[in-house]
Amino acid sequence: MEKLHFNFDTTDAIAKPVHVGVVASGDLEVIFRPTDKKTEVNIVTGSDGFKEVWANVLKRFFDRYPIQANIEINDFGSTPGVVNLRLTQALEELKNEE
């Protein structure tokens, strides 16, 4: 198990927390929480040695969607495509709640 931490300078604050994915589903769980500080992403993953891959996926996401949030990701061996899908689903949930 590996714990990763990333920070991003973003500008678009979110208003409400969002949770997508199912715990222990063998997939990925993503939780967005509002913050008034820089974006922090904390990841717990069962796959060691993929920090650079995570950094690239997250950079692409925040370059496109500069949301400001505390984000918790619990990964159970997901591919980068699934990670992007779950992040985008959380973003869609935010839009649906506005």
C-alpha positions in Angstrom: 0.0 0.0 0.0 1.3 3.4 -0.9 0.1 6.9 0.3 0.6 9.8 -2.1 0.1 13.5 -1.6 -0.1 16.2 -4.3 -0.8 20.0 -4.2 -2.2 22.1 -7.1 -2.7 25.8 -7.4 -6.3 26.1 -8.5 -9.0 28.8 -8.5 -12.5 27.4 -8.8 -13.9 26.7 -5.4 -16.5 24.0 -4.9 -19.6 24.6 -2.7 -20.5 21.1 -1.5 -18.7 17.8 -0.8 -19.1 15.0 -3.4 -18.5 11.3 -3.2 -18.4 8.9 -6.2 -17.4 5.3 -6.4 -18.1 2.4 -4.0 -15.8 1.4 -1.1 -14.3 -2.0 -1.6 -15.7 -2.4 -5.1 -12.4 -3.3 -6.6 -12.4 0.0 -8.3 -11.9 3.6 -7.1 -13.5 6.0 -4.6 -13.2 9.7 -4.9 -14.3 12.3 -2.3 -14.2 16.1 -3.0 -14.5 18.5 0.0 -14.6 22.3 -0.2 -11.6 24.3 0.9 -10.4 27.9 0.8 -6.8 26.9 0.4 -4.8 25.3 -2.5 -6.0 21.9 -3.7 -4.7 18.9 -1.9 -5.0 15.4 -3.2 -4.4 12.5 -0.9 -4.3 9.0 -2.4 -4.2 5.6 -0.8 -3.4 2.9 -3.4 -2.7 -0.8 -3.4 -0.3 -0.4 -6.3 3.2 0.8 -5.4 5.5 2.8 -7.7 2.9 4.7 -9.8 3.5 8.2 -8.3 4.5 9.7 -11.7 1.5 8.2 -13.4 -0.8 9.7 -10.7 0.9 13.1 -11.1 0.4 13.1 -14.9 -3.3 12.1 -14.6 -4.0 14.7 -11.9 -2.1 17.4 -13.8 -4.1 16.9 -16.9 -7.4 16.9 -14.9 -6.5 20.1 -13.0 -5.2 21.8 -16.2 -8.6 21.3 -17.7 -10.8 21.7 -14.5 -9.0 24.0 -12.0 -11.4 23.2 -9.1 -10.3 24.1 -5.6 -10.9 21.2 -3.1 -9.5 18.7 -0.7 -9.6 15.4 -2.6 -9.3 11.9 -1.1 -8.8 9.0 -3.5 -8.9 5.4 -2.4 -7.6 3.3 -5.2 -8.0 -0.5 -5.6 -5.8 -1.0 -8.7 -7.6 1.3 -11.2 -6.2 2.2 -14.6 -5.6 5.9 -15.4 -8.7 5.8 -17.6 -10.9 4.8 -14.6 -9.2 7.5 -12.4 -10.1 10.1 -15.0 -13.6 8.8 -15.3 -14.2 8.9 -11.5 -12.7 12.4 -11.3 -15.0 13.6 -14.1 -18.0 11.9 -12.5 -17.3 13.8 -9.3 -17.1 17.0 -11.3 -20.5 16.2 -13.0 -22.0 15.6 -9.6 -20.9 19.1 -8.6 -22.5 20.6 -11.7 -25.8 18.7 -11.0 -26.0 20.1 -7.5 -25.7 23.7 -8.6 
